[in-house]
mmCIF file of C-alpha atoms and ligand atoms in Angstrom:
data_model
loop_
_atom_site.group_PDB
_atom_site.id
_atom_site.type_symbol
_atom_site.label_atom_id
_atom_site.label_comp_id
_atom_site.label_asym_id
_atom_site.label_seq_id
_atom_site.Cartn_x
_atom_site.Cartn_y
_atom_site.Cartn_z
ATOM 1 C CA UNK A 588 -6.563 3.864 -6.041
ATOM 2 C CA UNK A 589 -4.232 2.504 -3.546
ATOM 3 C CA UNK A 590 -3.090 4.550 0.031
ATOM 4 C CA UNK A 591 0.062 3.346 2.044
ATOM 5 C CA UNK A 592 0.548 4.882 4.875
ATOM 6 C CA UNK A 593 -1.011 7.903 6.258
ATOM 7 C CA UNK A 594 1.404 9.713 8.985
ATOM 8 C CA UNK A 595 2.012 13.053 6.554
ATOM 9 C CA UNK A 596 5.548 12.639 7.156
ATOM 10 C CA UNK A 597 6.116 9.460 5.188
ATOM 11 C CA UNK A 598 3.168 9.557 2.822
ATOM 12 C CA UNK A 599 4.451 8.267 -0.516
ATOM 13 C CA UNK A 600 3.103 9.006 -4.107
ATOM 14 C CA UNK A 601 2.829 6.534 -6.315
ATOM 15 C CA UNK A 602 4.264 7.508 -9.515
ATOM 16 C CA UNK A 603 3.440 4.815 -12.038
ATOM 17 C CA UNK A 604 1.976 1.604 -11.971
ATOM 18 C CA UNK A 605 2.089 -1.479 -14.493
ATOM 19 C CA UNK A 606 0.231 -5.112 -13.873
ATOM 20 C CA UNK A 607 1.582 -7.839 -15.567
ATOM 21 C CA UNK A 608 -0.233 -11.322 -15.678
ATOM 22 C CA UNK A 609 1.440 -14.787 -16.922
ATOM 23 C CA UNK A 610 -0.049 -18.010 -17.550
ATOM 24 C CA UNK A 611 -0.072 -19.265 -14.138
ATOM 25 C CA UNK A 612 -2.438 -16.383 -13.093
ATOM 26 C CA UNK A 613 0.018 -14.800 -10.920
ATOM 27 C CA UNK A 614 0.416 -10.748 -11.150
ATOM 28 C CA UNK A 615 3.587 -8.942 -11.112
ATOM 29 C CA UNK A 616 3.063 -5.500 -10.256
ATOM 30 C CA UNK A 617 5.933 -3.167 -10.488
ATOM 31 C CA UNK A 618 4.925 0.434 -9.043
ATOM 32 C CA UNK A 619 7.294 3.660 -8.022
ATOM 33 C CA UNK A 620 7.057 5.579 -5.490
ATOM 34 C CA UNK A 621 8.542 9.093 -4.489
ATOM 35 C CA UNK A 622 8.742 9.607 -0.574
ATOM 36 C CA UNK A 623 8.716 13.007 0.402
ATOM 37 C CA UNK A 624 12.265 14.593 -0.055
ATOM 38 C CA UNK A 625 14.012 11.306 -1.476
ATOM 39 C CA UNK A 626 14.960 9.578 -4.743
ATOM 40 C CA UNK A 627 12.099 7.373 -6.416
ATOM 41 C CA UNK A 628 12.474 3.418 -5.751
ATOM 42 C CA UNK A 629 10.611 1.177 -7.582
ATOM 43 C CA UNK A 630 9.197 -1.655 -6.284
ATOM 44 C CA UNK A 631 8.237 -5.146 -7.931
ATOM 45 C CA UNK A 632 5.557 -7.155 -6.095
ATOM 46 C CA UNK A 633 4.309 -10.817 -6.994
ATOM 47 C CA UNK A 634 0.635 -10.957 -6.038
ATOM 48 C CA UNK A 635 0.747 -14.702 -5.643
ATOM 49 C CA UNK A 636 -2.803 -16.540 -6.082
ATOM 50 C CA UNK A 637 -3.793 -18.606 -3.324
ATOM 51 C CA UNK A 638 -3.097 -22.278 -4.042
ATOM 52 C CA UNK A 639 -6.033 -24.799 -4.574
ATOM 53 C CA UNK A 640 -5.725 -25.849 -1.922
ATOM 54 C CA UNK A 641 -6.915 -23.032 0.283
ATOM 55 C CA UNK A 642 -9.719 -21.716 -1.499
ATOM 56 C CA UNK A 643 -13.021 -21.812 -0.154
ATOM 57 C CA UNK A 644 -11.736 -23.176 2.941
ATOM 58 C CA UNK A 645 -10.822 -20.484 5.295
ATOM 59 C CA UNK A 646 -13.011 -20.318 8.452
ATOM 60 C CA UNK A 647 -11.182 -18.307 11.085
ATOM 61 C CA UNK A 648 -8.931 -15.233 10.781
ATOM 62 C CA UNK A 649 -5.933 -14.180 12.739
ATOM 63 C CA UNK A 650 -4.293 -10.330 11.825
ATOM 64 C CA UNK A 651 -1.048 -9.503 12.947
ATOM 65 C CA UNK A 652 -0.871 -5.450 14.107
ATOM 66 C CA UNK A 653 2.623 -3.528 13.599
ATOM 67 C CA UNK A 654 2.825 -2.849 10.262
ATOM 68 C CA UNK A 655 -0.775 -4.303 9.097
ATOM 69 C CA UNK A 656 -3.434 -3.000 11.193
ATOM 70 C CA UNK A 657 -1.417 -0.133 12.435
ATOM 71 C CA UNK A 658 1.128 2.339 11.084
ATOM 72 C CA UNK A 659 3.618 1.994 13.833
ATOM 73 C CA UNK A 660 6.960 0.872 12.003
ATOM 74 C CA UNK A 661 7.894 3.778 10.912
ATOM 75 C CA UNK A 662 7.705 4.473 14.338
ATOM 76 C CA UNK A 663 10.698 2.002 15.351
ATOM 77 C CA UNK A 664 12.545 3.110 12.132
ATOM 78 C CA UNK A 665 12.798 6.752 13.108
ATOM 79 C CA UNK A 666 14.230 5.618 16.920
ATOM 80 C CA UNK A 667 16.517 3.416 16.010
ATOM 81 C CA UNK A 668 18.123 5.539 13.421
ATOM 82 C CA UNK A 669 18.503 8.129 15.750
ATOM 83 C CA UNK A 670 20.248 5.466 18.084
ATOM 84 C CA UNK A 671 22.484 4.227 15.404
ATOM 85 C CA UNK A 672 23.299 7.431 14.209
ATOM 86 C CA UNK A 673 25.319 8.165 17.379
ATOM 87 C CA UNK A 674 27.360 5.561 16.482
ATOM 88 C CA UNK A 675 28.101 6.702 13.302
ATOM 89 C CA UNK A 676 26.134 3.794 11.468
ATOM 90 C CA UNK A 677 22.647 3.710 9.220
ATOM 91 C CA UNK A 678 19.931 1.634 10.296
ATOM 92 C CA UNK A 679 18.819 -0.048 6.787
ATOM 93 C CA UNK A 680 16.227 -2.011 5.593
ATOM 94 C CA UNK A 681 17.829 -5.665 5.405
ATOM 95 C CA UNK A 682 18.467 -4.941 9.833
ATOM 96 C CA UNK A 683 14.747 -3.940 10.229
ATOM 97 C CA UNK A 684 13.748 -6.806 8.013
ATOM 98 C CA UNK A 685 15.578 -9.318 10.612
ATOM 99 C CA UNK A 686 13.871 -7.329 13.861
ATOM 100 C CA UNK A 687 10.456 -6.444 12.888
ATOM 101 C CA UNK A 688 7.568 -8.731 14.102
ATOM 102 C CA UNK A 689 9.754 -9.835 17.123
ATOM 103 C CA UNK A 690 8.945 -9.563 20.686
ATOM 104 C CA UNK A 691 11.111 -6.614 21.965
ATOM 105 C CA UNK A 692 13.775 -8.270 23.616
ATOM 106 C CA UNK A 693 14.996 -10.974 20.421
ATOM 107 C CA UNK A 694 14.812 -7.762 18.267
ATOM 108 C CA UNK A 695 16.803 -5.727 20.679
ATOM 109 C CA UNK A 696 19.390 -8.340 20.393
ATOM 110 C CA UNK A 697 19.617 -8.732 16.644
ATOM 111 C CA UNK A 698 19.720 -5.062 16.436
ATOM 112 C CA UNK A 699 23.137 -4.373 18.902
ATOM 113 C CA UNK A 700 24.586 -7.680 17.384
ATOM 114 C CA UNK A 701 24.176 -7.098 13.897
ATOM 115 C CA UNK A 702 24.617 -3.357 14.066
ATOM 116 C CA UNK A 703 27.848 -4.153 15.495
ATOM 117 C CA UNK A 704 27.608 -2.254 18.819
ATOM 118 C CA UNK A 705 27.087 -5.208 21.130
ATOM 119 C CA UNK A 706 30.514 -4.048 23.241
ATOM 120 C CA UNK A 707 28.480 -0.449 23.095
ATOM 121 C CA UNK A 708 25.072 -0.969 24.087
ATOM 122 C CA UNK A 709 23.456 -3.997 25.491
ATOM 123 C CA UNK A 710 20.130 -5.126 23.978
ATOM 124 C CA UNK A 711 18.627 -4.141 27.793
ATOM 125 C CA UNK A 712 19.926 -0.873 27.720
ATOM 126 C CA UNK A 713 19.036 -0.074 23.856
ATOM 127 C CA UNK A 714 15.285 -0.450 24.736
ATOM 128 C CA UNK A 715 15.239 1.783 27.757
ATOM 129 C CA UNK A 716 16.698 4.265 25.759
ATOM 130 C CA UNK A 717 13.820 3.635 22.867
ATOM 131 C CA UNK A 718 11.197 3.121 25.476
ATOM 132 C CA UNK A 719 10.894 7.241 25.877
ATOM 133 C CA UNK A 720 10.562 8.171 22.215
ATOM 134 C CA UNK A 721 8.512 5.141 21.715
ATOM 135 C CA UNK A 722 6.355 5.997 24.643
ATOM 136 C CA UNK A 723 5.188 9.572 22.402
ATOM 137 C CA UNK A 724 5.161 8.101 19.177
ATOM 138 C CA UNK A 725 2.415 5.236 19.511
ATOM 139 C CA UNK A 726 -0.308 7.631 20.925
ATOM 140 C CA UNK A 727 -0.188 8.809 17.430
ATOM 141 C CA UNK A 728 -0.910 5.634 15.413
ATOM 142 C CA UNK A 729 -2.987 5.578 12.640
ATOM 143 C CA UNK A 730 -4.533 2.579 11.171
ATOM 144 C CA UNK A 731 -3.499 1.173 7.613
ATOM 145 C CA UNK A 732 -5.520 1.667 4.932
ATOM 146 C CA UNK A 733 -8.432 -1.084 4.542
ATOM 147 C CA UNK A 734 -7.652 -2.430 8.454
ATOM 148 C CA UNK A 735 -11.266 -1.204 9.408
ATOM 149 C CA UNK A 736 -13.210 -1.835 6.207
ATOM 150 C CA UNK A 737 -11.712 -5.681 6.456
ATOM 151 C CA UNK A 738 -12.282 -5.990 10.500
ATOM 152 C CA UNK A 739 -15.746 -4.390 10.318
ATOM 153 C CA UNK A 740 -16.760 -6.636 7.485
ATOM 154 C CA UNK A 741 -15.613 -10.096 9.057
ATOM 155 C CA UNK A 742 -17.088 -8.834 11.956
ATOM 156 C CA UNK A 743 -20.532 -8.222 10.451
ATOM 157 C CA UNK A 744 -20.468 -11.400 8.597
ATOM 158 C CA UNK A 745 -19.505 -13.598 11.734
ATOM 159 C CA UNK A 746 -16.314 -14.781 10.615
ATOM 160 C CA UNK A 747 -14.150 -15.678 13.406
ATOM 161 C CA UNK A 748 -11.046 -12.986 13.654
ATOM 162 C CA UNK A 749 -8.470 -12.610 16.563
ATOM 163 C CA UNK A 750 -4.930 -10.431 16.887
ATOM 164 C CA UNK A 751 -1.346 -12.184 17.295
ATOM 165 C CA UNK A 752 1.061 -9.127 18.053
ATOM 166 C CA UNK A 753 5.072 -9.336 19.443
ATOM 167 C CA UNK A 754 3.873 -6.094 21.001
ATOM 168 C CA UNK A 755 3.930 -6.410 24.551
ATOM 169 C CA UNK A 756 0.636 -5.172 26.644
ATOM 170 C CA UNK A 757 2.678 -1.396 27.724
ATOM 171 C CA UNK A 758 2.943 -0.463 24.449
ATOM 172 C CA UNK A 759 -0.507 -2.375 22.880
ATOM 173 C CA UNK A 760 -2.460 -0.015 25.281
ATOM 174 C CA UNK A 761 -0.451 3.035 24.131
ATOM 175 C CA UNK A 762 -0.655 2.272 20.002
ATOM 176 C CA UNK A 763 -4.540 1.314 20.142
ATOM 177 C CA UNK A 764 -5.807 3.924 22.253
ATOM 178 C CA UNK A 765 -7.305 5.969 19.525
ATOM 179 C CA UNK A 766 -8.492 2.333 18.051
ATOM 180 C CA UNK A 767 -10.355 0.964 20.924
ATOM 181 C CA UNK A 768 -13.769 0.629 19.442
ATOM 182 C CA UNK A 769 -12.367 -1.593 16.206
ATOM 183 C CA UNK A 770 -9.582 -3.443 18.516
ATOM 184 C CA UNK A 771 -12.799 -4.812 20.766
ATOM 185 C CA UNK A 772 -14.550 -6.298 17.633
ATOM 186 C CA UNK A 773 -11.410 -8.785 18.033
ATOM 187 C CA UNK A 774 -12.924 -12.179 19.536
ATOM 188 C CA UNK A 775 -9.777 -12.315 21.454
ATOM 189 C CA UNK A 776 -6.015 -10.356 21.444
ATOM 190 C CA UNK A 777 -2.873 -12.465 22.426
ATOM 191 C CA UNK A 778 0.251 -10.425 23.403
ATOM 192 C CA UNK A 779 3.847 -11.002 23.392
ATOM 193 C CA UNK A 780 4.318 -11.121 26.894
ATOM 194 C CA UNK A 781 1.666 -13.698 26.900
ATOM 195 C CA UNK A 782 2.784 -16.768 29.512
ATOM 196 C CA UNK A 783 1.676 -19.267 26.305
ATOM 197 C CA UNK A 784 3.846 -17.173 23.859
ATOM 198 C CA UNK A 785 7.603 -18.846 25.037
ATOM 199 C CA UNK A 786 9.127 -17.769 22.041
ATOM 200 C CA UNK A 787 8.386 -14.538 19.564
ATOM 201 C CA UNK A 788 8.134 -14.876 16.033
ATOM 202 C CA UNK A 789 9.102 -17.103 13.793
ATOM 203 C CA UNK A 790 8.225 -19.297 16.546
ATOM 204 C CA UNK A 791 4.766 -20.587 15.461
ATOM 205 C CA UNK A 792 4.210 -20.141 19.255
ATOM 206 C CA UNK A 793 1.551 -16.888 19.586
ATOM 207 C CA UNK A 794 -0.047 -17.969 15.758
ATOM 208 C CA UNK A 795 -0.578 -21.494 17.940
ATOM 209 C CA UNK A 796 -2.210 -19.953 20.990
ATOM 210 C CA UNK A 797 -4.283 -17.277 19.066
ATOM 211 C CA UNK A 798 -6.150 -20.360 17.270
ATOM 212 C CA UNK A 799 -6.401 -22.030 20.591
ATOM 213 C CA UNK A 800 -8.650 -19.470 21.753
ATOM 214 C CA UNK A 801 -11.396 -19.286 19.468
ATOM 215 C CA UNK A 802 -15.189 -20.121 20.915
ATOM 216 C CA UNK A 803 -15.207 -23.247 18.549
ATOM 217 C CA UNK A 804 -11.498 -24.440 18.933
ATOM 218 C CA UNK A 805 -9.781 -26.431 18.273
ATOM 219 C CA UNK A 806 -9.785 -25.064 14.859
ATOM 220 C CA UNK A 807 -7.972 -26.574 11.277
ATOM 221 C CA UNK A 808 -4.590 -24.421 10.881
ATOM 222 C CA UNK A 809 -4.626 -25.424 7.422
ATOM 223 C CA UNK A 810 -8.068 -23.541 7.483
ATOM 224 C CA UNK A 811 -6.920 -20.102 9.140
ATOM 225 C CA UNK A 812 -5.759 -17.788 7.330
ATOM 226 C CA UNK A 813 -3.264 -15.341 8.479
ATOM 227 C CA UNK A 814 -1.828 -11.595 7.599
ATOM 228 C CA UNK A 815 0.964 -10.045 7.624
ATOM 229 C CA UNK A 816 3.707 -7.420 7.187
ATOM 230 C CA UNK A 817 6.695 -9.190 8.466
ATOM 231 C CA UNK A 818 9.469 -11.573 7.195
ATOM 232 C CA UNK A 819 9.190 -13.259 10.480
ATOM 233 C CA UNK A 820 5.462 -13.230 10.407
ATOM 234 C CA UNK A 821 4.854 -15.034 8.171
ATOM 235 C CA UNK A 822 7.377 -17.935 9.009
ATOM 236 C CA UNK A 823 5.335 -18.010 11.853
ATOM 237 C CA UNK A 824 2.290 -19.001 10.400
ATOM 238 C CA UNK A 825 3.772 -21.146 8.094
ATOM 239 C CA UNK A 826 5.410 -22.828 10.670
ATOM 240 C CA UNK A 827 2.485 -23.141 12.580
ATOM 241 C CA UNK A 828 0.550 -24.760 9.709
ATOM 242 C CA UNK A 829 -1.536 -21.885 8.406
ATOM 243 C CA UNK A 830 -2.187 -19.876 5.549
ATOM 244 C CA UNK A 831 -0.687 -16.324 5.256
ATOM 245 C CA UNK A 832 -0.901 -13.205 3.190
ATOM 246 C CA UNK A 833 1.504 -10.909 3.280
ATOM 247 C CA UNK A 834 1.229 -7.363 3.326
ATOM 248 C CA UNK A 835 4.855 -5.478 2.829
ATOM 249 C CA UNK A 836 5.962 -2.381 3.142
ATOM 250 C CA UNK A 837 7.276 -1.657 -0.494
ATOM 251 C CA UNK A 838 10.701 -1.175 0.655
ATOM 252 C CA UNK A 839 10.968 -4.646 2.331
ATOM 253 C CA UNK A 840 13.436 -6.934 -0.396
ATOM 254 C CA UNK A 841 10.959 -9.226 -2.314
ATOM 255 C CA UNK A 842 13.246 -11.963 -1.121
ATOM 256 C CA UNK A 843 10.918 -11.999 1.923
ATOM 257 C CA UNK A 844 7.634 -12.445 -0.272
ATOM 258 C CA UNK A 845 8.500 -16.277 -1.045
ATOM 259 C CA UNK A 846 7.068 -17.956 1.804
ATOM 260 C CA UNK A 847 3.983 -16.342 1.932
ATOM 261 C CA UNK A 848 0.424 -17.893 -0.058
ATOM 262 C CA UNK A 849 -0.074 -14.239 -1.437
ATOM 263 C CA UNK A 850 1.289 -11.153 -1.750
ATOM 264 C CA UNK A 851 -0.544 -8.183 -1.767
ATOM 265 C CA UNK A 852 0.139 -3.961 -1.704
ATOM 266 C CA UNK A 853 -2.333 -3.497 0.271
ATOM 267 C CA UNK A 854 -5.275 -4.939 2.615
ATOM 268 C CA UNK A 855 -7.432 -2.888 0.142
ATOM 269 C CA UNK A 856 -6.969 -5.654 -2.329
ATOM 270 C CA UNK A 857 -7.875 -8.230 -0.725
ATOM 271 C CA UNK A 858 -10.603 -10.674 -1.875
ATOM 272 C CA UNK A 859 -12.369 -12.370 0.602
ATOM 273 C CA UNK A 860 -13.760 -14.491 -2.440
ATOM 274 C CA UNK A 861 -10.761 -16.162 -3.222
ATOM 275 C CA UNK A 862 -10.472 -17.207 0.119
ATOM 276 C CA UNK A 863 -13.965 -18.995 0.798
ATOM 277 C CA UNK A 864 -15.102 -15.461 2.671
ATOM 278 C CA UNK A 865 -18.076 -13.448 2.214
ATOM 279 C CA UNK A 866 -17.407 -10.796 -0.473
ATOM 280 C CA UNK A 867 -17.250 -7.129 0.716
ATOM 281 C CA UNK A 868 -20.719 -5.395 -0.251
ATOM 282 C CA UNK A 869 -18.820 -1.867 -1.375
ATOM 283 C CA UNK A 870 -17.149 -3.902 -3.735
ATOM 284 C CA UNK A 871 -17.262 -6.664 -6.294
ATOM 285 C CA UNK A 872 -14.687 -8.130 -4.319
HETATM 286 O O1 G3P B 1442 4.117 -6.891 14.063
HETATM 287 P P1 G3P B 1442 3.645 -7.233 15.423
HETATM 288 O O2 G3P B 1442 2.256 -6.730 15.723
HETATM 289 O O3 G3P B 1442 3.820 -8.688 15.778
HETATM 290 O O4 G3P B 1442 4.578 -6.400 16.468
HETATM 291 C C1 G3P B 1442 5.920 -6.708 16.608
HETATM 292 C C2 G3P B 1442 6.729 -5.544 17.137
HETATM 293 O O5 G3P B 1442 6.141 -4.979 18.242
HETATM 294 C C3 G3P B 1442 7.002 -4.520 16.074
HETATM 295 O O6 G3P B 1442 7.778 -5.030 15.009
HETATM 296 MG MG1 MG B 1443 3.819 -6.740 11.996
#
């Protein structure tokens, strides 16, 4: 049974869920969910298989962290509504889908521009006034569900595995803090106020210096896989030759799955077989 997210405040239930599998092997899954004191949404999700050409290939890892290894977008949802709110506007899910993943300053200035309160609030001023909720929040973070069982198990089979985050290093010390002892199995962490990381995402520039860094580089992009949460993400790692699964909140438009290799609901489902990995021994998978 799948878990999403596990702050208390926006736990979701799953109501009902139906698979649906066509010729080509691909799954449409098509769940509901009730978050706590709103109206149901459903949600429709492609699990894409990997194409042929990527299985039993993948030799080196690289995860992403907001919104895959650790809960913290709900985090930037709740502060930014409360921004926008004081300027009588909603912060929705087709804005967050165009900032999340960025490094802090390109998604400050999407936000003011496309919120429409760039004569208001400049993108510098909107993130000191985040920085002091933010600042609370991310001691909190909890991981996602099946971010340790994956990172422990490529770690104990020797796979290769480092972190690309927009995150700059502030506020990477201040979500992982409770997470230290998984976040140092990483063979190496690169920031988004690293020198080598010029632009943020969809840039393929941090995906590009992340594979730079492994013991045995340099290492075959095509051979790397890649996960993710974010639109931007994952353009990333397509645009920096890789593979990527993508891992998205349910309330992200399924317009955002296309570019993505596969889709999935939750790091919980994935198969490291399909993929050329070692299988997880808890599992069959
Ligand atoms: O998703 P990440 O880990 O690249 O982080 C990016 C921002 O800090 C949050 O969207
Ligand atoms: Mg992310």
């Amino acid at each position: 049974m799948l878990q999403f997210l596990q702050s208390p405040s926006s736990t979701p239930t799953r109501l009902f869920q139906h698979f649906i599998r066509f010729p080509n092997s691909n799954i449409f899954r098509s769940s509901q969910f009730q978050f706590p004191n709103r109206t149901p949404i459903t949600v429709s999700m492609a699990t894409l298989s990997p194409d042929t050409s990527s299985e039993g290939s993948i030799t080196h890892v690289i995860f992403d962290m907001d919104g895959l290894l650790l809960d913290t977008e709900g985090f930037y949802t709740e502060v930014q509504e409360k921004i926008l709110a004081r300027y009588d506007k909603t912060f929705d899910w087709s804005l967050k889908a165009k900032m999340m993943g960025r490094k802090a300053i390109e998604a400050a200035r999407v936000f003011v521009e496309e919120s429409g309160i760039s004569d208001s609030l400049s993108p510098e001023d909107f993130l000191v006034e985040r920085e002091d909720m933010l600042r609370s929040l991310f001691p909190q973070s909890e991981l996602m569900p099946g971010a340790s069982r994956l990172i422990r198990h490529l770690h104990a089979k020797g796979v290769p595995f480092g972190l690309a985050t927009g995150s700059h290093r502030r506020h990477f010390e201040l979500k992982t803090q409770r997470h230290g002892e998984l976040f140092k199995l990483m063979h190496h962490i690169v920031l988004g106020d690293d020198p080598e990381v010029k632009q943020g995402k969809p840039s393929p520039d941090i995906f590009l210096a992340a594979a730079k860094r492994f013991a045995d580089a340099p290492v075959d992009a095509e051979r790397t896989l890649v996960f993710e949460d974010a639109p931007s993400g994952v353009l990333a790692a397509k645009n920096a030759g890789m593979k990527v699964i993508m891992v998205p909140d349910p309330r992200l438009d399924s317009s955002h799955h296309g570019n993505a290799n596969q889709v999935l609901s939750s790091l919980l489902d994935f198969n490291p077989k399909e993929w050329g990995l070692p299988p997880f021994e808890d599992s069959e998978s």
